[in-house]
């Protein structure tokens, strides 16, 4: 469970310059909020939709407000804050709601006994989000990707535009496997209307090919969905990943 500060509702006017969003709060106040999402936000940044923002009391920030989530026309809630994904995954791992491959995972989910969890692990060629290490020194590297794109077929897709960074992370995961270690790609699906995830071949065919290659080389791929409440997000629903399309 990830707790947020009190969220303030409003309506999205426009998202622009990647990091900016003009929003009208319910009391009529017009604000410019930070948009913590570097992706295209395809089918997500829809003007007129209901949104929620948080406010920071840090006087050094240029923008006090941060855009947190949106309610799409079909009623689905989506977290637009990509920085929340790692915190959601970390909490879910600790709580035993994410299944890990042996010997890193406990039978009921979560970390195996006496395993340690490290974040922001720096390697020679990249930085990965997490590393799980067993008492015997075996290592599992985990890279987290947030999914918010739902196409007209109802399927969730990643990435939502060409992602050279995502391609690099897949290559890094494959390198770890070739060196005798374990690797996992974990899709944090922050769109409550998505039940299945596929690589977005129609947007980034290179990424789709690399994902198939990664799976064939032994990289574990999994997806989990979010549950939303008033000021909370919980990563808890195992979802289907279709990788061969």
PDB file of C-alpha atoms in Angstrom:
ATOM      1  CA  UNK A   1       0.000   0.000   0.000  1.00  0.00           C
ATOM      2  CA  UNK A   2       1.415   3.376  -1.041  1.00  0.00           C
ATOM      3  CA  UNK A   3      -0.028   6.367   0.808  1.00  0.00           C
ATOM      4  CA  UNK A   4      -0.311   9.740  -0.880  1.00  0.00           C
ATOM      5  CA  UNK A   5      -0.776  13.146   0.645  1.00  0.00           C
ATOM      6  CA  UNK A   6      -4.307  14.528   0.443  1.00  0.00           C
ATOM      7  CA  UNK A   7      -5.227  14.705  -3.223  1.00  0.00           C
ATOM      8  CA  UNK A   8      -7.036  17.710  -4.692  1.00  0.00           C
ATOM      9  CA  UNK A   9      -9.461  17.104  -7.600  1.00  0.00           C
ATOM     10  CA  UNK A  10      -9.761  19.122 -10.773  1.00  0.00           C
ATOM     11  CA  UNK A  11     -10.028  18.918 -14.566  1.00  0.00           C
ATOM     12  CA  UNK A  12      -7.177  18.605 -17.061  1.00  0.00           C
ATOM     13  CA  UNK A  13      -6.927  21.506 -19.470  1.00  0.00           C
ATOM     14  CA  UNK A  14      -3.767  20.426 -21.323  1.00  0.00           C
ATOM     15  CA  UNK A  15      -0.485  18.600 -20.885  1.00  0.00           C
ATOM     16  CA  UNK A  16       2.423  20.197 -22.762  1.00  0.00           C
ATOM     17  CA  UNK A  17       6.207  20.402 -22.925  1.00  0.00           C
ATOM     18  CA  UNK A  18       6.241  16.888 -21.406  1.00  0.00           C
ATOM     19  CA  UNK A  19       6.534  18.085 -17.818  1.00  0.00           C
ATOM     20  CA  UNK A  20       3.722  20.637 -17.551  1.00  0.00           C
ATOM     21  CA  UNK A  21      -0.040  20.299 -17.127  1.00  0.00           C
ATOM     22  CA  UNK A  22      -2.608  23.085 -16.855  1.00  0.00           C
ATOM     23  CA  UNK A  23      -5.429  22.088 -14.521  1.00  0.00           C
ATOM     24  CA  UNK A  24      -8.559  23.763 -13.188  1.00  0.00           C
ATOM     25  CA  UNK A  25      -9.237  22.735  -9.594  1.00  0.00           C
ATOM     26  CA  UNK A  26     -12.791  22.106  -8.430  1.00  0.00           C
ATOM     27  CA  UNK A  27     -12.856  25.505  -6.694  1.00  0.00           C
ATOM     28  CA  UNK A  28     -12.086  27.233 -10.011  1.00  0.00           C
ATOM     29  CA  UNK A  29      -8.400  27.887  -9.335  1.00  0.00           C
ATOM     30  CA  UNK A  30      -6.174  27.528 -12.413  1.00  0.00           C
ATOM     31  CA  UNK A  31      -2.799  25.903 -11.747  1.00  0.00           C
ATOM     32  CA  UNK A  32       0.202  24.607 -13.662  1.00  0.00           C
ATOM     33  CA  UNK A  33       1.305  21.271 -12.233  1.00  0.00           C
ATOM     34  CA  UNK A  34       4.430  19.196 -12.726  1.00  0.00           C
ATOM     35  CA  UNK A  35       3.743  16.161 -14.935  1.00  0.00           C
ATOM     36  CA  UNK A  36       6.002  13.374 -13.610  1.00  0.00           C
ATOM     37  CA  UNK A  37       5.816  11.262 -16.755  1.00  0.00           C
ATOM     38  CA  UNK A  38       8.317  11.401 -19.624  1.00  0.00           C
ATOM     39  CA  UNK A  39       6.311   9.133 -21.929  1.00  0.00           C
ATOM     40  CA  UNK A  40       3.886  10.095 -24.659  1.00  0.00           C
ATOM     41  CA  UNK A  41       0.913   9.446 -22.303  1.00  0.00           C
ATOM     42  CA  UNK A  42      -0.952   8.128 -25.339  1.00  0.00           C
ATOM     43  CA  UNK A  43      -4.711   7.771 -24.582  1.00  0.00           C
ATOM     44  CA  UNK A  44      -4.082   9.075 -21.043  1.00  0.00           C
ATOM     45  CA  UNK A  45      -3.498  12.840 -21.181  1.00  0.00           C
ATOM     46  CA  UNK A  46      -7.065  13.582 -22.270  1.00  0.00           C
ATOM     47  CA  UNK A  47      -8.261  17.152 -21.852  1.00  0.00           C
ATOM     48  CA  UNK A  48     -11.455  17.533 -19.833  1.00  0.00           C
ATOM     49  CA  UNK A  49     -10.936  14.424 -17.735  1.00  0.00           C
ATOM     50  CA  UNK A  50     -11.078  14.478 -13.952  1.00  0.00           C
ATOM     51  CA  UNK A  51      -7.627  14.523 -12.364  1.00  0.00           C
ATOM     52  CA  UNK A  52      -6.075  14.648  -8.906  1.00  0.00           C
ATOM     53  CA  UNK A  53      -3.004  16.578  -7.832  1.00  0.00           C
ATOM     54  CA  UNK A  54      -0.840  16.741  -4.709  1.00  0.00           C
ATOM     55  CA  UNK A  55       0.759  19.861  -3.261  1.00  0.00           C
ATOM     56  CA  UNK A  56       4.279  20.224  -1.894  1.00  0.00           C
ATOM     57  CA  UNK A  57       5.236  22.668   0.839  1.00  0.00           C
ATOM     58  CA  UNK A  58       8.841  22.748  -0.354  1.00  0.00           C
ATOM     59  CA  UNK A  59       9.588  26.445  -1.103  1.00  0.00           C
ATOM     60  CA  UNK A  60      12.446  25.480  -3.445  1.00  0.00           C
ATOM     61  CA  UNK A  61      10.140  23.791  -5.939  1.00  0.00           C
ATOM     62  CA  UNK A  62       9.260  25.783  -9.038  1.00  0.00           C
ATOM     63  CA  UNK A  63       5.862  24.077  -9.222  1.00  0.00           C
ATOM     64  CA  UNK A  64       4.105  23.289  -5.967  1.00  0.00           C
ATOM     65  CA  UNK A  65       1.538  20.988  -7.562  1.00  0.00           C
ATOM     66  CA  UNK A  66       2.127  17.480  -8.971  1.00  0.00           C
ATOM     67  CA  UNK A  67      -0.297  15.662 -11.249  1.00  0.00           C
ATOM     68  CA  UNK A  68      -0.925  12.228  -9.679  1.00  0.00           C
ATOM     69  CA  UNK A  69      -3.827  10.451 -11.402  1.00  0.00           C
ATOM     70  CA  UNK A  70      -6.591  10.752 -13.967  1.00  0.00           C
ATOM     71  CA  UNK A  71     -10.021   9.219 -14.482  1.00  0.00           C
ATOM     72  CA  UNK A  72     -10.518   8.281 -18.133  1.00  0.00           C
ATOM     73  CA  UNK A  73     -13.874   8.549 -19.966  1.00  0.00           C
ATOM     74  CA  UNK A  74     -14.498   4.812 -19.383  1.00  0.00           C
ATOM     75  CA  UNK A  75     -14.142   5.338 -15.623  1.00  0.00           C
ATOM     76  CA  UNK A  76     -10.722   3.718 -15.259  1.00  0.00           C
ATOM     77  CA  UNK A  77      -8.279   5.366 -12.860  1.00  0.00           C
ATOM     78  CA  UNK A  78      -4.664   5.742 -13.983  1.00  0.00           C
ATOM     79  CA  UNK A  79      -1.598   6.814 -12.009  1.00  0.00           C
ATOM     80  CA  UNK A  80       0.434   9.136 -14.210  1.00  0.00           C
ATOM     81  CA  UNK A  81       3.293   9.496 -11.702  1.00  0.00           C
ATOM     82  CA  UNK A  82       5.970   7.084 -12.951  1.00  0.00           C
ATOM     83  CA  UNK A  83       8.034   7.777  -9.838  1.00  0.00           C
ATOM     84  CA  UNK A  84       5.471   5.882  -7.755  1.00  0.00           C
ATOM     85  CA  UNK A  85       6.058   2.569  -9.529  1.00  0.00           C
ATOM     86  CA  UNK A  86       9.222   1.523  -7.682  1.00  0.00           C
ATOM     87  CA  UNK A  87       7.712   2.339  -4.288  1.00  0.00           C
ATOM     88  CA  UNK A  88       4.658   0.246  -5.166  1.00  0.00           C
ATOM     89  CA  UNK A  89       6.821  -2.692  -6.221  1.00  0.00           C
ATOM     90  CA  UNK A  90       9.029  -2.456  -3.148  1.00  0.00           C
ATOM     91  CA  UNK A  91       6.032  -2.446  -0.802  1.00  0.00           C
ATOM     92  CA  UNK A  92       4.392  -5.343  -2.662  1.00  0.00           C
ATOM     93  CA  UNK A  93       7.592  -7.394  -2.500  1.00  0.00           C
ATOM     94  CA  UNK A  94       7.881  -6.800   1.233  1.00  0.00           C
ATOM     95  CA  UNK A  95       4.200  -7.679   1.727  1.00  0.00           C
ATOM     96  CA  UNK A  96       4.492 -10.941  -0.226  1.00  0.00           C
ATOM     97  CA  UNK A  97       2.164  -9.993  -3.088  1.00  0.00           C
ATOM     98  CA  UNK A  98       4.687 -10.506  -5.912  1.00  0.00           C
ATOM     99  CA  UNK A  99       5.836 -13.980  -6.885  1.00  0.00           C
ATOM    100  CA  UNK A 100       9.559 -14.344  -7.558  1.00  0.00           C
ATOM    101  CA  UNK A 101      11.344 -17.290  -9.195  1.00  0.00           C
ATOM    102  CA  UNK A 102      13.187 -19.780  -6.989  1.00  0.00           C
ATOM    103  CA  UNK A 103      15.340 -19.472  -4.954  1.00  0.00           C
ATOM    104  CA  UNK A 104      14.559 -15.775  -4.525  1.00  0.00           C
ATOM    105  CA  UNK A 105      10.860 -16.025  -3.715  1.00  0.00           C
ATOM    106  CA  UNK A 106       8.994 -17.502  -0.787  1.00  0.00           C
ATOM    107  CA  UNK A 107       6.334 -20.167  -1.593  1.00  0.00           C
ATOM    108  CA  UNK A 108       3.449 -17.783  -0.899  1.00  0.00           C
ATOM    109  CA  UNK A 109       5.025 -14.786  -2.642  1.00  0.00           C
ATOM    110  CA  UNK A 110       7.523 -12.117  -1.689  1.00  0.00           C
ATOM    111  CA  UNK A 111      11.135 -12.585  -0.681  1.00  0.00           C
ATOM    112  CA  UNK A 112      12.645 -15.865   0.423  1.00  0.00           C
ATOM    113  CA  UNK A 113      13.806 -16.124   4.025  1.00  0.00           C
ATOM    114  CA  UNK A 114      17.059 -14.230   4.691  1.00  0.00           C
ATOM    115  CA  UNK A 115      17.063 -12.686   1.208  1.00  0.00           C
ATOM    116  CA  UNK A 116      17.956  -9.006   0.971  1.00  0.00           C
ATOM    117  CA  UNK A 117      16.433  -6.352  -1.279  1.00  0.00           C
ATOM    118  CA  UNK A 118      18.546  -3.501  -2.668  1.00  0.00           C
ATOM    119  CA  UNK A 119      17.307  -0.559  -4.750  1.00  0.00           C
ATOM    120  CA  UNK A 120      18.917   1.453  -7.563  1.00  0.00           C
ATOM    121  CA  UNK A 121      21.625  -1.102  -8.292  1.00  0.00           C
ATOM    122  CA  UNK A 122      24.470   0.305 -10.376  1.00  0.00           C
ATOM    123  CA  UNK A 123      26.133  -1.961 -12.921  1.00  0.00           C
ATOM    124  CA  UNK A 124      28.894  -1.325 -15.434  1.00  0.00           C
ATOM    125  CA  UNK A 125      26.470  -0.735 -18.298  1.00  0.00           C
ATOM    126  CA  UNK A 126      23.310   0.549 -16.590  1.00  0.00           C
ATOM    127  CA  UNK A 127      21.351   0.999 -13.395  1.00  0.00           C
ATOM    128  CA  UNK A 128      18.541  -1.426 -12.514  1.00  0.00           C
ATOM    129  CA  UNK A 129      15.721  -0.813 -10.070  1.00  0.00           C
ATOM    130  CA  UNK A 130      16.182  -3.703  -7.617  1.00  0.00           C
ATOM    131  CA  UNK A 131      18.394  -6.632  -6.714  1.00  0.00           C
ATOM    132  CA  UNK A 132      17.378  -9.587  -4.547  1.00  0.00           C
ATOM    133  CA  UNK A 133      20.267 -11.533  -3.043  1.00  0.00           C
ATOM    134  CA  UNK A 134      19.960 -14.856  -1.235  1.00  0.00           C
ATOM    135  CA  UNK A 135      21.986 -15.889   1.780  1.00  0.00           C
ATOM    136  CA  UNK A 136      24.104 -17.995  -0.564  1.00  0.00           C
ATOM    137  CA  UNK A 137      24.946 -14.975  -2.734  1.00  0.00           C
ATOM    138  CA  UNK A 138      22.681 -15.704  -5.698  1.00  0.00           C
ATOM    139  CA  UNK A 139      21.327 -12.546  -7.312  1.00  0.00           C
ATOM    140  CA  UNK A 140      18.125 -11.593  -9.103  1.00  0.00           C
ATOM    141  CA  UNK A 141      18.065  -8.232 -10.908  1.00  0.00           C
ATOM    142  CA  UNK A 142      14.650  -6.581 -11.385  1.00  0.00           C
ATOM    143  CA  UNK A 143      13.742  -3.761 -13.740  1.00  0.00           C
ATOM    144  CA  UNK A 144      10.334  -2.092 -13.265  1.00  0.00           C
ATOM    145  CA  UNK A 145       8.311  -0.505 -16.072  1.00  0.00           C
ATOM    146  CA  UNK A 146       5.034   1.342 -15.537  1.00  0.00           C
ATOM    147  CA  UNK A 147       2.234   0.566 -18.002  1.00  0.00           C
ATOM    148  CA  UNK A 148      -0.550   3.095 -18.645  1.00  0.00           C
ATOM    149  CA  UNK A 149      -1.330   2.636 -22.344  1.00  0.00           C
ATOM    150  CA  UNK A 150      -4.559   0.812 -23.179  1.00  0.00           C
ATOM    151  CA  UNK A 151      -5.361   0.593 -26.876  1.00  0.00           C
ATOM    152  CA  UNK A 152      -8.815   0.187 -28.412  1.00  0.00           C
ATOM    153  CA  UNK A 153      -8.536  -3.616 -28.159  1.00  0.00           C
ATOM    154  CA  UNK A 154      -8.529  -3.313 -24.363  1.00  0.00           C
ATOM    155  CA  UNK A 155      -4.957  -4.614 -24.039  1.00  0.00           C
ATOM    156  CA  UNK A 156      -2.221  -2.803 -22.137  1.00  0.00           C
ATOM    157  CA  UNK A 157       0.961  -2.057 -24.060  1.00  0.00           C
ATOM    158  CA  UNK A 158       4.523  -1.038 -23.268  1.00  0.00           C
ATOM    159  CA  UNK A 159       6.190   1.230 -24.233  1.00  0.00           C
ATOM    160  CA  UNK A 160       3.852   4.050 -25.298  1.00  0.00           C
ATOM    161  CA  UNK A 161       6.481   5.378 -27.729  1.00  0.00           C
ATOM    162  CA  UNK A 162       9.945   4.352 -28.919  1.00  0.00           C
ATOM    163  CA  UNK A 163      11.996   3.703 -25.766  1.00  0.00           C
ATOM    164  CA  UNK A 164      15.739   3.450 -26.248  1.00  0.00           C
ATOM    165  CA  UNK A 165      16.094   3.401 -22.462  1.00  0.00           C
ATOM    166  CA  UNK A 166      13.737   0.435 -22.264  1.00  0.00           C
ATOM    167  CA  UNK A 167      15.692  -1.331 -24.996  1.00  0.00           C
ATOM    168  CA  UNK A 168      18.919  -0.765 -23.070  1.00  0.00           C
ATOM    169  CA  UNK A 169      17.423  -2.213 -19.884  1.00  0.00           C
ATOM    170  CA  UNK A 170      16.338  -5.378 -21.714  1.00  0.00           C
ATOM    171  CA  UNK A 171      19.864  -5.793 -23.072  1.00  0.00           C
ATOM    172  CA  UNK A 172      21.235  -5.349 -19.540  1.00  0.00           C
ATOM    173  CA  UNK A 173      18.884  -8.004 -18.161  1.00  0.00           C
ATOM    174  CA  UNK A 174      19.978 -10.425 -20.899  1.00  0.00           C
ATOM    175  CA  UNK A 175      23.617  -9.728 -20.083  1.00  0.00           C
ATOM    176  CA  UNK A 176      23.024 -10.660 -16.428  1.00  0.00           C
ATOM    177  CA  UNK A 177      21.454 -13.961 -17.514  1.00  0.00           C
ATOM    178  CA  UNK A 178      24.348 -14.752 -19.854  1.00  0.00           C
ATOM    179  CA  UNK A 179      26.696 -14.153 -16.930  1.00  0.00           C
ATOM    180  CA  UNK A 180      24.896 -16.788 -14.888  1.00  0.00           C
ATOM    181  CA  UNK A 181      22.656 -14.532 -12.793  1.00  0.00           C
ATOM    182  CA  UNK A 182      18.854 -14.172 -12.756  1.00  0.00           C
ATOM    183  CA  UNK A 183      16.870 -11.276 -14.205  1.00  0.00           C
ATOM    184  CA  UNK A 184      13.247 -10.149 -14.165  1.00  0.00           C
ATOM    185  CA  UNK A 185      11.196  -7.519 -15.999  1.00  0.00           C
ATOM    186  CA  UNK A 186       8.225  -6.433 -13.905  1.00  0.00           C
ATOM    187  CA  UNK A 187       5.395  -4.427 -15.442  1.00  0.00           C
ATOM    188  CA  UNK A 188       3.679  -2.207 -12.860  1.00  0.00           C
ATOM    189  CA  UNK A 189       0.287  -1.683 -14.496  1.00  0.00           C
ATOM    190  CA  UNK A 190      -1.008   1.634 -13.169  1.00  0.00           C
ATOM    191  CA  UNK A 191      -4.248   1.527 -15.193  1.00  0.00           C
ATOM    192  CA  UNK A 192      -7.080  -0.292 -13.439  1.00  0.00           C
ATOM    193  CA  UNK A 193      -8.788  -1.176 -16.720  1.00  0.00           C
ATOM    194  CA  UNK A 194      -5.889  -3.298 -18.007  1.00  0.00           C
ATOM    195  CA  UNK A 195      -5.896  -7.074 -17.456  1.00  0.00           C
ATOM    196  CA  UNK A 196      -3.311  -8.152 -20.040  1.00  0.00           C
ATOM    197  CA  UNK A 197       0.012  -6.671 -21.206  1.00  0.00           C
ATOM    198  CA  UNK A 198       1.786  -6.992 -24.547  1.00  0.00           C
ATOM    199  CA  UNK A 199       4.896  -5.393 -26.056  1.00  0.00           C
ATOM    200  CA  UNK A 200       3.883  -2.428 -28.224  1.00  0.00           C
ATOM    201  CA  UNK A 201       5.199  -3.727 -31.530  1.00  0.00           C
ATOM    202  CA  UNK A 202       3.136  -1.104 -33.393  1.00  0.00           C
ATOM    203  CA  UNK A 203       5.040   1.665 -31.561  1.00  0.00           C
ATOM    204  CA  UNK A 204       8.473   0.152 -30.869  1.00  0.00           C
ATOM    205  CA  UNK A 205       9.167  -3.025 -32.883  1.00  0.00           C
ATOM    206  CA  UNK A 206      12.771  -3.139 -31.668  1.00  0.00           C
ATOM    207  CA  UNK A 207      11.590  -3.352 -28.054  1.00  0.00           C
ATOM    208  CA  UNK A 208       9.119  -6.107 -28.955  1.00  0.00           C
ATOM    209  CA  UNK A 209      11.869  -8.157 -30.623  1.00  0.00           C
ATOM    210  CA  UNK A 210      14.204  -7.628 -27.668  1.00  0.00           C
ATOM    211  CA  UNK A 211      11.506  -8.731 -25.215  1.00  0.00           C
ATOM    212  CA  UNK A 212      10.991 -11.987 -27.112  1.00  0.00           C
ATOM    213  CA  UNK A 213      14.750 -12.517 -27.160  1.00  0.00           C
ATOM    214  CA  UNK A 214      14.988 -11.793 -23.427  1.00  0.00           C
ATOM    215  CA  UNK A 215      12.314 -14.350 -22.606  1.00  0.00           C
ATOM    216  CA  UNK A 216      13.981 -16.968 -24.792  1.00  0.00           C
ATOM    217  CA  UNK A 217      17.247 -16.365 -22.914  1.00  0.00           C
ATOM    218  CA  UNK A 218      15.651 -16.850 -19.500  1.00  0.00           C
ATOM    219  CA  UNK A 219      14.559 -13.392 -18.335  1.00  0.00           C
ATOM    220  CA  UNK A 220      11.412 -13.712 -16.212  1.00  0.00           C
ATOM    221  CA  UNK A 221       8.585 -11.365 -17.224  1.00  0.00           C
ATOM    222  CA  UNK A 222       5.565 -10.612 -15.009  1.00  0.00           C
ATOM    223  CA  UNK A 223       2.854  -7.973 -14.671  1.00  0.00           C
ATOM    224  CA  UNK A 224       0.871  -6.772 -11.648  1.00  0.00           C
ATOM    225  CA  UNK A 225      -2.042  -4.349 -11.540  1.00  0.00           C
ATOM    226  CA  UNK A 226      -2.906  -1.547  -9.135  1.00  0.00           C
ATOM    227  CA  UNK A 227      -5.925  -1.052  -6.898  1.00  0.00           C
ATOM    228  CA  UNK A 228      -6.891   2.569  -6.201  1.00  0.00           C
ATOM    229  CA  UNK A 229      -8.611   4.080  -3.186  1.00  0.00           C
ATOM    230  CA  UNK A 230      -8.959   7.707  -2.082  1.00  0.00           C
ATOM    231  CA  UNK A 231      -5.334   8.386  -1.128  1.00  0.00           C
ATOM    232  CA  UNK A 232      -3.805   4.957  -1.607  1.00  0.00           C
ATOM    233  CA  UNK A 233      -2.485   2.751  -4.382  1.00  0.00           C
ATOM    234  CA  UNK A 234      -1.777  -0.946  -3.897  1.00  0.00           C
ATOM    235  CA  UNK A 235       0.018  -3.251  -6.330  1.00  0.00           C
ATOM    236  CA  UNK A 236      -1.700  -6.591  -5.879  1.00  0.00           C
ATOM    237  CA  UNK A 237      -3.244  -8.165  -9.013  1.00  0.00           C
ATOM    238  CA  UNK A 238      -1.196 -10.628 -11.084  1.00  0.00           C
ATOM    239  CA  UNK A 239      -1.953 -10.012 -14.769  1.00  0.00           C
ATOM    240  CA  UNK A 240      -1.395 -11.903 -17.989  1.00  0.00           C
ATOM    241  CA  UNK A 241       1.634 -11.106 -20.155  1.00  0.00           C
ATOM    242  CA  UNK A 242       1.405 -12.017 -23.831  1.00  0.00           C
ATOM    243  CA  UNK A 243       4.891 -11.710 -25.232  1.00  0.00           C
ATOM    244  CA  UNK A 244       4.797 -13.495 -28.557  1.00  0.00           C
ATOM    245  CA  UNK A 245       2.675 -11.091 -30.585  1.00  0.00           C
TER     246      UNK A 245
END
